[in-house]
PDB file of N, CA and C in Angstrom:
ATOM      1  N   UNK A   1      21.014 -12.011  -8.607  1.00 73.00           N
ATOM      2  CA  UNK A   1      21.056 -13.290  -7.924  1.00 73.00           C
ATOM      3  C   UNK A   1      22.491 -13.698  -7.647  1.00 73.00           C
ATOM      4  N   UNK A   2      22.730 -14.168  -6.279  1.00 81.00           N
ATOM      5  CA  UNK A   2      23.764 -14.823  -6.192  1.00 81.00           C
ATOM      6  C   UNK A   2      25.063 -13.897  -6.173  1.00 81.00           C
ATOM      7  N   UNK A   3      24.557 -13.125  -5.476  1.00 89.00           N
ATOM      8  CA  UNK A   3      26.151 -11.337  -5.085  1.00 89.00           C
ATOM      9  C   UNK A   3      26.001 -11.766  -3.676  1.00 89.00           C
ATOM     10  N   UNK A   4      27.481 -12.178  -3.318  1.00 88.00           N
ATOM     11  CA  UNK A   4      28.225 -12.641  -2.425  1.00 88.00           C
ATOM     12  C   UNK A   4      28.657 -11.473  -1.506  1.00 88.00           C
ATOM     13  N   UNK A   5      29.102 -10.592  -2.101  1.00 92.00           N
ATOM     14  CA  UNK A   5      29.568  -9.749  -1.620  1.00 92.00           C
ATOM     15  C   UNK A   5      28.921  -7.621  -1.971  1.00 92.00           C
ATOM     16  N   UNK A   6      29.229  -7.176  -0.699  1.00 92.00           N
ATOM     17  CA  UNK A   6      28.559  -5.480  -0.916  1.00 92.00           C
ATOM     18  C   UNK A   6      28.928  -4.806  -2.400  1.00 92.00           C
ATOM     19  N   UNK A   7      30.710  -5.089  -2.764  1.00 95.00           N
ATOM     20  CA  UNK A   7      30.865  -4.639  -3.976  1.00 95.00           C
ATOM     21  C   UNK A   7      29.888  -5.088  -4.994  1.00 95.00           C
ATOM     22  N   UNK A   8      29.454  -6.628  -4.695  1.00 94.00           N
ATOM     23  CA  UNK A   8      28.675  -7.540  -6.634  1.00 94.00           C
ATOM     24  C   UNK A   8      27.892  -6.929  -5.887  1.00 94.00           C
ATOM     25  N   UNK A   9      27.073  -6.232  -5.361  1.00 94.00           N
ATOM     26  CA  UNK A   9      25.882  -5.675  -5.428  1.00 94.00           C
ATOM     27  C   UNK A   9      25.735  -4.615  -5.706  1.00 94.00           C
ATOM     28  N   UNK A  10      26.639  -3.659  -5.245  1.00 94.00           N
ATOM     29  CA  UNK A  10      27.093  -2.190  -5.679  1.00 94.00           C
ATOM     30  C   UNK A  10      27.020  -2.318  -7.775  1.00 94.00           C
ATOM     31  N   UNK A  11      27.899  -2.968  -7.981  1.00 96.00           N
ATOM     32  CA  UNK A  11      28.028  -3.102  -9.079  1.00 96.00           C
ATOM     33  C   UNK A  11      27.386  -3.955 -10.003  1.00 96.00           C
ATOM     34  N   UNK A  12      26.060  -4.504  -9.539  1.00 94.00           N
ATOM     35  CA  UNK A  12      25.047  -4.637 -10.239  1.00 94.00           C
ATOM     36  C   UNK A  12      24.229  -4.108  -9.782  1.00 94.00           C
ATOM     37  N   UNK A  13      24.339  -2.886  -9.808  1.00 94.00           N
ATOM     38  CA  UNK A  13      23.323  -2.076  -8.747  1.00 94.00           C
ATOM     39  C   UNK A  13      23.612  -0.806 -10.184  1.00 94.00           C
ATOM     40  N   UNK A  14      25.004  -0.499 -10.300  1.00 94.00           N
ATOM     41  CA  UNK A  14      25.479   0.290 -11.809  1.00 94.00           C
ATOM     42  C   UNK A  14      24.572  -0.088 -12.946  1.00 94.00           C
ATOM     43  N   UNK A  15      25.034  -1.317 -13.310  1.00 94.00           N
ATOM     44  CA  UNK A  15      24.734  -2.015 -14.675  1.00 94.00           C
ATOM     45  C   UNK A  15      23.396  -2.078 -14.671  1.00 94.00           C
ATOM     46  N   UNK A  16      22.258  -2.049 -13.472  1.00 91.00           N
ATOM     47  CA  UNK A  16      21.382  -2.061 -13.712  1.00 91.00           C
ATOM     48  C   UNK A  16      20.725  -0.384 -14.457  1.00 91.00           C
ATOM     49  N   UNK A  17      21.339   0.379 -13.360  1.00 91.00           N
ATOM     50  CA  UNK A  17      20.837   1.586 -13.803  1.00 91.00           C
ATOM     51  C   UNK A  17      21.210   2.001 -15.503  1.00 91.00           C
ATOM     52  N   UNK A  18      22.148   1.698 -15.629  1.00 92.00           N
ATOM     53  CA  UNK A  18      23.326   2.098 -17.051  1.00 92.00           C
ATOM     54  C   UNK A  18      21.658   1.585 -17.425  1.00 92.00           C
ATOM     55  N   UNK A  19      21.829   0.114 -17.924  1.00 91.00           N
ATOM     56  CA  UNK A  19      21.245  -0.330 -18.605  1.00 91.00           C
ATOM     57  C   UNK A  19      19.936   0.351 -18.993  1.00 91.00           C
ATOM     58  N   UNK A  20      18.976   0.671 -17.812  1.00 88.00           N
ATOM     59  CA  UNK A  20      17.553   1.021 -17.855  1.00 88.00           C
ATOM     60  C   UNK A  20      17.210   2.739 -18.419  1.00 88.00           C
ATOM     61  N   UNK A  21      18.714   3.181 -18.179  1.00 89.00           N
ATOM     62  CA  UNK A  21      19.054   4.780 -18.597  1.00 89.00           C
ATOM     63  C   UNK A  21      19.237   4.603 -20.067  1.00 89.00           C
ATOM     64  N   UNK A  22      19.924   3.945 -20.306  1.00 90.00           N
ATOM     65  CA  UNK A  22      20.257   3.570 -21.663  1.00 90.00           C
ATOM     66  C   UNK A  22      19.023   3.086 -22.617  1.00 90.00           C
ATOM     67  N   UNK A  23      18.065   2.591 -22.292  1.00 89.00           N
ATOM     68  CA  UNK A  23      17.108   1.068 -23.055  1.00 89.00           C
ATOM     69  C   UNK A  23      15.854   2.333 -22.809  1.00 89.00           C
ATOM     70  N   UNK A  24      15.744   2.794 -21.729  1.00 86.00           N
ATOM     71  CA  UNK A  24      14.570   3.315 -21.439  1.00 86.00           C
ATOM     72  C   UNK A  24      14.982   4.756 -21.182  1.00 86.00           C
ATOM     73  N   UNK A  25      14.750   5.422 -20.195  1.00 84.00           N
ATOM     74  CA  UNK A  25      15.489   6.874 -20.053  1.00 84.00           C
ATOM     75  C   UNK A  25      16.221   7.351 -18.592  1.00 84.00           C
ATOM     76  N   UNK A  26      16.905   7.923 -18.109  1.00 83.00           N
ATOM     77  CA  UNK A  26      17.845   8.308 -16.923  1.00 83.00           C
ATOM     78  C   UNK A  26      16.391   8.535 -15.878  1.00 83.00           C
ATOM     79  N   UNK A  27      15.493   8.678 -16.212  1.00 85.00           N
ATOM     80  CA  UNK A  27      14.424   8.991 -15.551  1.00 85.00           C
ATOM     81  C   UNK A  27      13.265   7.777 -15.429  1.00 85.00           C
ATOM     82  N   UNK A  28      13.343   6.658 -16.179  1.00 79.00           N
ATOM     83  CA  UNK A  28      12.878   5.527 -15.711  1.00 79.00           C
ATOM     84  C   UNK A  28      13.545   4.895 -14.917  1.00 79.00           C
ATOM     85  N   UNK A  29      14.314   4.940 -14.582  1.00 83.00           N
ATOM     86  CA  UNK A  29      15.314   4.226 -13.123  1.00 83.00           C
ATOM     87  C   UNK A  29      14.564   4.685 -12.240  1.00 83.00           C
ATOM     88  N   UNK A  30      14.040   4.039 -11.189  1.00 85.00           N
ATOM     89  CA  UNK A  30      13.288   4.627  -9.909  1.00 85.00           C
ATOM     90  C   UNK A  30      13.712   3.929  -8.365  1.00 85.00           C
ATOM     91  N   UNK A  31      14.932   3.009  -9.079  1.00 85.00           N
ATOM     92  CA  UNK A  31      15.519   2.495  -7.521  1.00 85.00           C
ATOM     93  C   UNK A  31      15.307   1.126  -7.513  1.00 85.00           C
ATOM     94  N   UNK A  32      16.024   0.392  -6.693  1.00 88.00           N
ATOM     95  CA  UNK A  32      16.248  -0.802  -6.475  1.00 88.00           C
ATOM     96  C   UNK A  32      15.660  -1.260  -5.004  1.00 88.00           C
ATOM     97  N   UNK A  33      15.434  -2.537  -4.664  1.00 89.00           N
ATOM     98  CA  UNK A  33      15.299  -2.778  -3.521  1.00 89.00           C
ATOM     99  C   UNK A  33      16.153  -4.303  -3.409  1.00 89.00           C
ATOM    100  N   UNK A  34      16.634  -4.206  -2.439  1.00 87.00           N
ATOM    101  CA  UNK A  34      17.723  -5.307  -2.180  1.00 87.00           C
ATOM    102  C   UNK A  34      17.146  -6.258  -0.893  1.00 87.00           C
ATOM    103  N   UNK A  35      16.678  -7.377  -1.440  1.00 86.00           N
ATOM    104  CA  UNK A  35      16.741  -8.234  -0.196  1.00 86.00           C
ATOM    105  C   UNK A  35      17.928  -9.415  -0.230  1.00 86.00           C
ATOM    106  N   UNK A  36      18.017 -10.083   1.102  1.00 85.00           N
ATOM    107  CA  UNK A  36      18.920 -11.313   1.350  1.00 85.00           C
ATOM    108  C   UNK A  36      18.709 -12.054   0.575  1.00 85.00           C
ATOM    109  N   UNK A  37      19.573 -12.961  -0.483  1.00 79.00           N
ATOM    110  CA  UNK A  37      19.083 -14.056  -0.937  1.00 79.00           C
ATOM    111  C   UNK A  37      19.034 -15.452  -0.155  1.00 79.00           C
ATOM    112  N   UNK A  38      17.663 -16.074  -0.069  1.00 75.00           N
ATOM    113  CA  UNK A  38      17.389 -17.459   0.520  1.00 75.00           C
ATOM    114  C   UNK A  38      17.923 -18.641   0.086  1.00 75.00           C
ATOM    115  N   UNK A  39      18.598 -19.516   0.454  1.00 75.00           N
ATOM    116  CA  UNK A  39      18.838 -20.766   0.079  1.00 75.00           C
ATOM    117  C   UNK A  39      18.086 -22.154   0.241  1.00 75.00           C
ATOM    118  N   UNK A  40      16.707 -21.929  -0.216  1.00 71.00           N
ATOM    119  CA  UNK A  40      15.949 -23.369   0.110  1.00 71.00           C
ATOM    120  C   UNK A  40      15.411 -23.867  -1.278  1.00 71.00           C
ATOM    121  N   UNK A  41      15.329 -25.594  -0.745  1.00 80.00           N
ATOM    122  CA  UNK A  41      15.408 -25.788  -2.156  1.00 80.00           C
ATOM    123  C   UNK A  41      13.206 -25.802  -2.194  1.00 80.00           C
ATOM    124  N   UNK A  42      13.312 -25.664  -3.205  1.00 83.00           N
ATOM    125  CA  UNK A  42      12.286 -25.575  -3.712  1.00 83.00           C
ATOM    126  C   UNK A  42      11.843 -25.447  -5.210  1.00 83.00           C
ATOM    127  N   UNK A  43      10.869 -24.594  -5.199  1.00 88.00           N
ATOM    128  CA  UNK A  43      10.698 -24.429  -7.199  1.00 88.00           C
ATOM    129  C   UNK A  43      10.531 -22.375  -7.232  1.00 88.00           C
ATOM    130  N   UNK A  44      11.099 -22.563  -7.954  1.00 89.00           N
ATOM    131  CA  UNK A  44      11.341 -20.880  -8.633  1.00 89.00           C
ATOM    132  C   UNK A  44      10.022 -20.747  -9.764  1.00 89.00           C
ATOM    133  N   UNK A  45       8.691 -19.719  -9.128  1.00 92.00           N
ATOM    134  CA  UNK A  45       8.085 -19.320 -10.044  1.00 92.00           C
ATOM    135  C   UNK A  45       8.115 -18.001 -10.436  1.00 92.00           C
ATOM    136  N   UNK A  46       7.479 -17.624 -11.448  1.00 93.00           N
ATOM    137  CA  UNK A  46       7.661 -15.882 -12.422  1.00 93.00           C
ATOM    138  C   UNK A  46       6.024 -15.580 -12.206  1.00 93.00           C
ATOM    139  N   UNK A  47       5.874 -14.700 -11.705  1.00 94.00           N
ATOM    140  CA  UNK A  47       4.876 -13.714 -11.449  1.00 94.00           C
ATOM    141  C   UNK A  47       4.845 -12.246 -12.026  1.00 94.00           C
ATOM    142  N   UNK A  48       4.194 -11.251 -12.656  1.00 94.00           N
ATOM    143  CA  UNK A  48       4.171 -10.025 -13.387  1.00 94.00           C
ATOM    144  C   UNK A  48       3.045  -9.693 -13.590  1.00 94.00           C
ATOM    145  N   UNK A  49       3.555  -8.296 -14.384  1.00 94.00           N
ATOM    146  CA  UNK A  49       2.328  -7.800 -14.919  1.00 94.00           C
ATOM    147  C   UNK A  49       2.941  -6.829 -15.805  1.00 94.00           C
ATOM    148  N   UNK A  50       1.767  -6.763 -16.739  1.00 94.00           N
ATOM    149  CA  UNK A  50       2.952  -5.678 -17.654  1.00 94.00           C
ATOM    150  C   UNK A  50       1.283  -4.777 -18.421  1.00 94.00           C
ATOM    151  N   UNK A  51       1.288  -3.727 -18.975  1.00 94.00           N
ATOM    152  CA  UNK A  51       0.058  -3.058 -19.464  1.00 94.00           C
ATOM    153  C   UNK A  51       0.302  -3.595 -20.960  1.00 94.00           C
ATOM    154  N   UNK A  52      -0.411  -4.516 -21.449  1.00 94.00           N
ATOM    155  CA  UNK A  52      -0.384  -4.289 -22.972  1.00 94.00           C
ATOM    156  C   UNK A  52      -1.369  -3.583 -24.124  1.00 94.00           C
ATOM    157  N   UNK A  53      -0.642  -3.165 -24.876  1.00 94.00           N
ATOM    158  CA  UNK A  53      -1.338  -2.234 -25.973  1.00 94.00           C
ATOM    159  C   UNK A  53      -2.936  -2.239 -25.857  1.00 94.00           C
ATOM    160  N   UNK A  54      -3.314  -3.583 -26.264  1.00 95.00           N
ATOM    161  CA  UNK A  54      -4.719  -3.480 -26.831  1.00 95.00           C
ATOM    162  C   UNK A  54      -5.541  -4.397 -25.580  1.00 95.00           C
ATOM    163  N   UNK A  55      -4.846  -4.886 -24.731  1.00 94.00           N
ATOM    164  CA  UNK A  55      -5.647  -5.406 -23.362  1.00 94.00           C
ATOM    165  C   UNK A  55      -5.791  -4.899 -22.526  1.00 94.00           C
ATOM    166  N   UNK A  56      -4.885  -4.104 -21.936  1.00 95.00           N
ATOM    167  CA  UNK A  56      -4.826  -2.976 -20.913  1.00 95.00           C
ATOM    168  C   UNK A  56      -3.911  -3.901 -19.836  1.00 95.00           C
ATOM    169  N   UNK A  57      -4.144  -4.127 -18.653  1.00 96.00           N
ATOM    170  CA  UNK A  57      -3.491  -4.802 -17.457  1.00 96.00           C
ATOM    171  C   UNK A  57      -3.632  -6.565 -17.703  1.00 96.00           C
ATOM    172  N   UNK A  58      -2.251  -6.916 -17.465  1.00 97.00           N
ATOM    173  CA  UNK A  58      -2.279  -8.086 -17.649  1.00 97.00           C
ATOM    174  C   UNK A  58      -1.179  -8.902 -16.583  1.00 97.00           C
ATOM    175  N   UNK A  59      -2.114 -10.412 -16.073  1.00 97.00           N
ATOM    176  CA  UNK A  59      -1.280 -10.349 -15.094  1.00 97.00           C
ATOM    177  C   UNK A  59      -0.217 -12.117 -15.230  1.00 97.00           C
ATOM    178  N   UNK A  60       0.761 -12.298 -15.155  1.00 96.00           N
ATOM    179  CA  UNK A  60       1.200 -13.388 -15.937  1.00 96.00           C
ATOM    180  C   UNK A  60       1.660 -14.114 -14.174  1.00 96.00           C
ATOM    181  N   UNK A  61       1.342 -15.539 -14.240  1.00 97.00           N
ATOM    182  CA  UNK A  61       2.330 -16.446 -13.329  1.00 97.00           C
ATOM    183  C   UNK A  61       2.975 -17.996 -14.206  1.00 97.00           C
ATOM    184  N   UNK A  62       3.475 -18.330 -13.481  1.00 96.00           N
ATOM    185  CA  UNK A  62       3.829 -19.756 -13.742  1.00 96.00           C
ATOM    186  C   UNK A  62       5.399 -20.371 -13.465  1.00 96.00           C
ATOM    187  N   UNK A  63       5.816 -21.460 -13.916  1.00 94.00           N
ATOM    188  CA  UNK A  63       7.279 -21.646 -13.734  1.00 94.00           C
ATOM    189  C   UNK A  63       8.371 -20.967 -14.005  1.00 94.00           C
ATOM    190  N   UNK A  64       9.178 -20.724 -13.320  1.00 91.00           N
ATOM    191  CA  UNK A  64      10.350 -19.505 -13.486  1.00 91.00           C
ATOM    192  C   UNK A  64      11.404 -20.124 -13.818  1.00 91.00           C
ATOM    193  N   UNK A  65      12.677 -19.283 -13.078  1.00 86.00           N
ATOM    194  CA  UNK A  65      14.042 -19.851 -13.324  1.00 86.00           C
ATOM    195  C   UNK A  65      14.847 -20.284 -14.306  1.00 86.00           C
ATOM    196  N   UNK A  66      15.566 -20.376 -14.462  1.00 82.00           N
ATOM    197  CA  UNK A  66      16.867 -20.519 -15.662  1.00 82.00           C
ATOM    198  C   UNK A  66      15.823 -20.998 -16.920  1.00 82.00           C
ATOM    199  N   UNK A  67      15.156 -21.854 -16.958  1.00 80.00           N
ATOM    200  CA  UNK A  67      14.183 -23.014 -18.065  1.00 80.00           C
ATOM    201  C   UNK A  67      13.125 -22.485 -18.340  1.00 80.00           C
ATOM    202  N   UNK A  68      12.381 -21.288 -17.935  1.00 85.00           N
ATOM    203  CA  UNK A  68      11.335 -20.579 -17.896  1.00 85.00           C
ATOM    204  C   UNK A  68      11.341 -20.189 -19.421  1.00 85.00           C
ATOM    205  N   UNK A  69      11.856 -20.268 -20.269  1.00 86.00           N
ATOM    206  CA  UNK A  69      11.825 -19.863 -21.684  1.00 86.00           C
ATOM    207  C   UNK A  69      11.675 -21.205 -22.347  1.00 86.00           C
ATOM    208  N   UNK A  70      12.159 -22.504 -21.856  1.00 91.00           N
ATOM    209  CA  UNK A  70      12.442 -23.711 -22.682  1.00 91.00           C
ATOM    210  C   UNK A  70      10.703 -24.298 -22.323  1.00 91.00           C
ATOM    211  N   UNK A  71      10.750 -24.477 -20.830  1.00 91.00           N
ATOM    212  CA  UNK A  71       9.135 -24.948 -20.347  1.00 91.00           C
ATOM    213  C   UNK A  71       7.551 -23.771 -20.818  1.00 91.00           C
ATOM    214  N   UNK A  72       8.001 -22.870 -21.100  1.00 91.00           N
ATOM    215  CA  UNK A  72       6.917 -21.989 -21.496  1.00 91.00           C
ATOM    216  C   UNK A  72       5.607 -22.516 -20.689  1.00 91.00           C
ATOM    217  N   UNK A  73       5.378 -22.519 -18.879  1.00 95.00           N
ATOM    218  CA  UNK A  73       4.625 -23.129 -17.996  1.00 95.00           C
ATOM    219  C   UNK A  73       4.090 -21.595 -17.833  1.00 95.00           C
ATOM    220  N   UNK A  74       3.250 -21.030 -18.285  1.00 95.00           N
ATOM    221  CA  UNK A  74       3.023 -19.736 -17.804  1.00 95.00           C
ATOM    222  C   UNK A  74       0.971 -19.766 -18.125  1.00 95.00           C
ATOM    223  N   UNK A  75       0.608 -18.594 -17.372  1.00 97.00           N
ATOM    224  CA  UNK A  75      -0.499 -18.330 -17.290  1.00 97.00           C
ATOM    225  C   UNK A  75      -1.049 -17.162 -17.664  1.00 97.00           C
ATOM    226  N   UNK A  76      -1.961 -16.645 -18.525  1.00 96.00           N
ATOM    227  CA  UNK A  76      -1.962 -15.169 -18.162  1.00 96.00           C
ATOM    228  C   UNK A  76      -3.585 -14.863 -17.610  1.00 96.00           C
ATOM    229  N   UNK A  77      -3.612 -13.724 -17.147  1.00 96.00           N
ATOM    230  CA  UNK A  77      -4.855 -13.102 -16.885  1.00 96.00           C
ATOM    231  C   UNK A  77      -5.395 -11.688 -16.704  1.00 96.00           C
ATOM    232  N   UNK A  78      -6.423 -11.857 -17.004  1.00 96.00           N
ATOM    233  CA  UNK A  78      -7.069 -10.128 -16.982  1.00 96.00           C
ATOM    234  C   UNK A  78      -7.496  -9.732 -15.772  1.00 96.00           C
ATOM    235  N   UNK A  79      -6.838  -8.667 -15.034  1.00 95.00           N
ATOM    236  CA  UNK A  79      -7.538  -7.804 -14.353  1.00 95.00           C
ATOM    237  C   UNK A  79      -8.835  -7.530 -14.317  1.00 95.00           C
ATOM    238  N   UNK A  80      -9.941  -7.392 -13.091  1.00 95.00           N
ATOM    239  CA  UNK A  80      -9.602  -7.980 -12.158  1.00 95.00           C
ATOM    240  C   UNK A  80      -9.793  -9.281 -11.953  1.00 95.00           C
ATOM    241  N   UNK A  81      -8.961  -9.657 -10.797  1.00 95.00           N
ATOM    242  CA  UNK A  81      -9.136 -11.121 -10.606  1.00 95.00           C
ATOM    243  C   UNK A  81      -9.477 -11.410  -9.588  1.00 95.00           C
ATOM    244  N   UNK A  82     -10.598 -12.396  -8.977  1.00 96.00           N
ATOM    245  CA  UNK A  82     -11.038 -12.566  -7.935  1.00 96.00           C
ATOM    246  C   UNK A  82     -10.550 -13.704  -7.175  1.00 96.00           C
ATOM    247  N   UNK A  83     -10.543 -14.248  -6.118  1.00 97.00           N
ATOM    248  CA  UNK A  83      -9.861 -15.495  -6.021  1.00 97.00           C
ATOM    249  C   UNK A  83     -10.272 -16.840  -6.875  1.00 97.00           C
ATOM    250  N   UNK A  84     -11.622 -17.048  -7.606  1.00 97.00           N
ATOM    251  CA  UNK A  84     -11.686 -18.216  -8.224  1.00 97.00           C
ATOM    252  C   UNK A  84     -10.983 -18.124  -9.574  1.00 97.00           C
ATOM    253  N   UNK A  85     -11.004 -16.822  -9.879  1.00 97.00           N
ATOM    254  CA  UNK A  85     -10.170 -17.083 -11.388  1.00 97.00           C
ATOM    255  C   UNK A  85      -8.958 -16.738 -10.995  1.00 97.00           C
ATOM    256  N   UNK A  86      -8.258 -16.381 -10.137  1.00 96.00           N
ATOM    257  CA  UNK A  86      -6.732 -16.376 -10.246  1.00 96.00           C
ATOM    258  C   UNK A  86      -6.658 -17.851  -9.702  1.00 96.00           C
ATOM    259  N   UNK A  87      -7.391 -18.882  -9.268  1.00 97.00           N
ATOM    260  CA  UNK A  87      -6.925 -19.992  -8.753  1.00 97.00           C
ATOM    261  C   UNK A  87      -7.144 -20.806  -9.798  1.00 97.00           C
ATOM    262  N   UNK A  88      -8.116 -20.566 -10.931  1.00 97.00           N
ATOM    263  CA  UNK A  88      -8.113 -21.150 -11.868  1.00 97.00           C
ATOM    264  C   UNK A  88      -6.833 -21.147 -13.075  1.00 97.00           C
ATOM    265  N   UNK A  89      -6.463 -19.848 -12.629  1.00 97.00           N
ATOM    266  CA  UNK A  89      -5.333 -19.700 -13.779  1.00 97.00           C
ATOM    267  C   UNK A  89      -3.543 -20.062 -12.878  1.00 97.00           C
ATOM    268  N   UNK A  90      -3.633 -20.612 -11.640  1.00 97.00           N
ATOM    269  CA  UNK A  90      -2.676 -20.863 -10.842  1.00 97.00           C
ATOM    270  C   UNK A  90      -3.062 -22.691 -11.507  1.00 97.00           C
ATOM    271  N   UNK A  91      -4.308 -22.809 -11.518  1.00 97.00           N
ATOM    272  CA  UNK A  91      -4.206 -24.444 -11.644  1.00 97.00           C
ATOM    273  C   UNK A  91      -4.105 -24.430 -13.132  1.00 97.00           C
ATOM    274  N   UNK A  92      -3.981 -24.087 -14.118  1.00 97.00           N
ATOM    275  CA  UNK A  92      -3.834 -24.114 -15.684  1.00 97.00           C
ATOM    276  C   UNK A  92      -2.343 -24.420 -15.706  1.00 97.00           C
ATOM    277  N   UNK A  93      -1.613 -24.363 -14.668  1.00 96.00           N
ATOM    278  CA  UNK A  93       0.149 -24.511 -15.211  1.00 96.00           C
ATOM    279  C   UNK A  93       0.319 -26.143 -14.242  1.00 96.00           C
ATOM    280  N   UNK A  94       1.209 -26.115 -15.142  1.00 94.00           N
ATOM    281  CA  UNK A  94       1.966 -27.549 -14.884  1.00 94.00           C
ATOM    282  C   UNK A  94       2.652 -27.451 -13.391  1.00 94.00           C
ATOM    283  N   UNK A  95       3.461 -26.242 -13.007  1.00 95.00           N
ATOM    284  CA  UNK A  95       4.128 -25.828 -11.589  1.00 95.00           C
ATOM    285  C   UNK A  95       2.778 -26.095 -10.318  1.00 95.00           C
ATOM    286  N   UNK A  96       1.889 -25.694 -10.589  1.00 95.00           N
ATOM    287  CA  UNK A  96       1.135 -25.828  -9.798  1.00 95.00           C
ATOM    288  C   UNK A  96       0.360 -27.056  -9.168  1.00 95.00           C
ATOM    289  N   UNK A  97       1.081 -28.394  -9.678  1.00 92.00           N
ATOM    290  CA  UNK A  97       0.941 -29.722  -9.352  1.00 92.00           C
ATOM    291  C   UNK A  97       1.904 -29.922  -8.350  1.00 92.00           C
ATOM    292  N   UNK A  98       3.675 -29.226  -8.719  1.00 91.00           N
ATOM    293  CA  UNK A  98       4.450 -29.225  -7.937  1.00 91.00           C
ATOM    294  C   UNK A  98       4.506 -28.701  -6.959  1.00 91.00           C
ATOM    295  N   UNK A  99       3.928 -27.621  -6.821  1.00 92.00           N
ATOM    296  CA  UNK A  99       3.480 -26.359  -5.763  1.00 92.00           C
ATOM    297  C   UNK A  99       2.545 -27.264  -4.405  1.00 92.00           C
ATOM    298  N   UNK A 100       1.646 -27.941  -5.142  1.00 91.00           N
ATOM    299  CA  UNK A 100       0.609 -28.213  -4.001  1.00 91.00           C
ATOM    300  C   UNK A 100       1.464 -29.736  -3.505  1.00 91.00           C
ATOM    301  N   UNK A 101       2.731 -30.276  -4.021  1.00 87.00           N
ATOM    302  CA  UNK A 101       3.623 -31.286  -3.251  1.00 87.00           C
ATOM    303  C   UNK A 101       3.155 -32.474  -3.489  1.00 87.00           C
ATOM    304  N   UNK A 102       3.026 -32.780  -4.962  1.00 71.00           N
ATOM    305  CA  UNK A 102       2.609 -33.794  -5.349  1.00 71.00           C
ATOM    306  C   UNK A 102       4.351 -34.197  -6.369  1.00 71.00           C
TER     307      UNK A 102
END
């Protein structure tokens, strides 16, 4: 976030790989994708998914950005999801009052 310039991207483009070679293996690095960063104001949410041990696919949303650890606004859900339960678990977070512009 917030590389101004080709070098800060180049060179968090390094640190990323170092890092993921290092933490994980030279062979979990599989590439980056670089888009423009946008400047509008709005709200920053966190969306994922990650496989866990004993659930299998799991899919997480809710409030993001810098505070995303302090607000703990998050959702999770099980695969699959159809549109009434991912809208159910979009309306379980607090962001999603802000979202619809209230």
């Amino acid at each position: 976030l917030n590389l101004h310039s080709r070098d800060a991207v180049e060179k968090a483009f390094v640190e990323m790989k170092e890092s993921v070679s290092r933490l994980a293996s030279p062979e979990g690095f599989e590439g980056v994708t670089v888009q423009p960063m946008i400047s509008l104001k709005g709200f920053e949410i966190i969306l994922g998914s990650s496989l866990d041990p004993q659930l299998g696919p799991v899919v997480l949303f809710g409030m993001g950005g810098s505070l995303v650890e302090v607000f703990k606004d998050s959702a999770l859900g099980l695969p699959p999801l159809n549109a009434n339960l991912a809208a159910k678990m979009l309306e379980s977070t607090k962001i999603y009052t802000a979202l619809k512009g209230v």
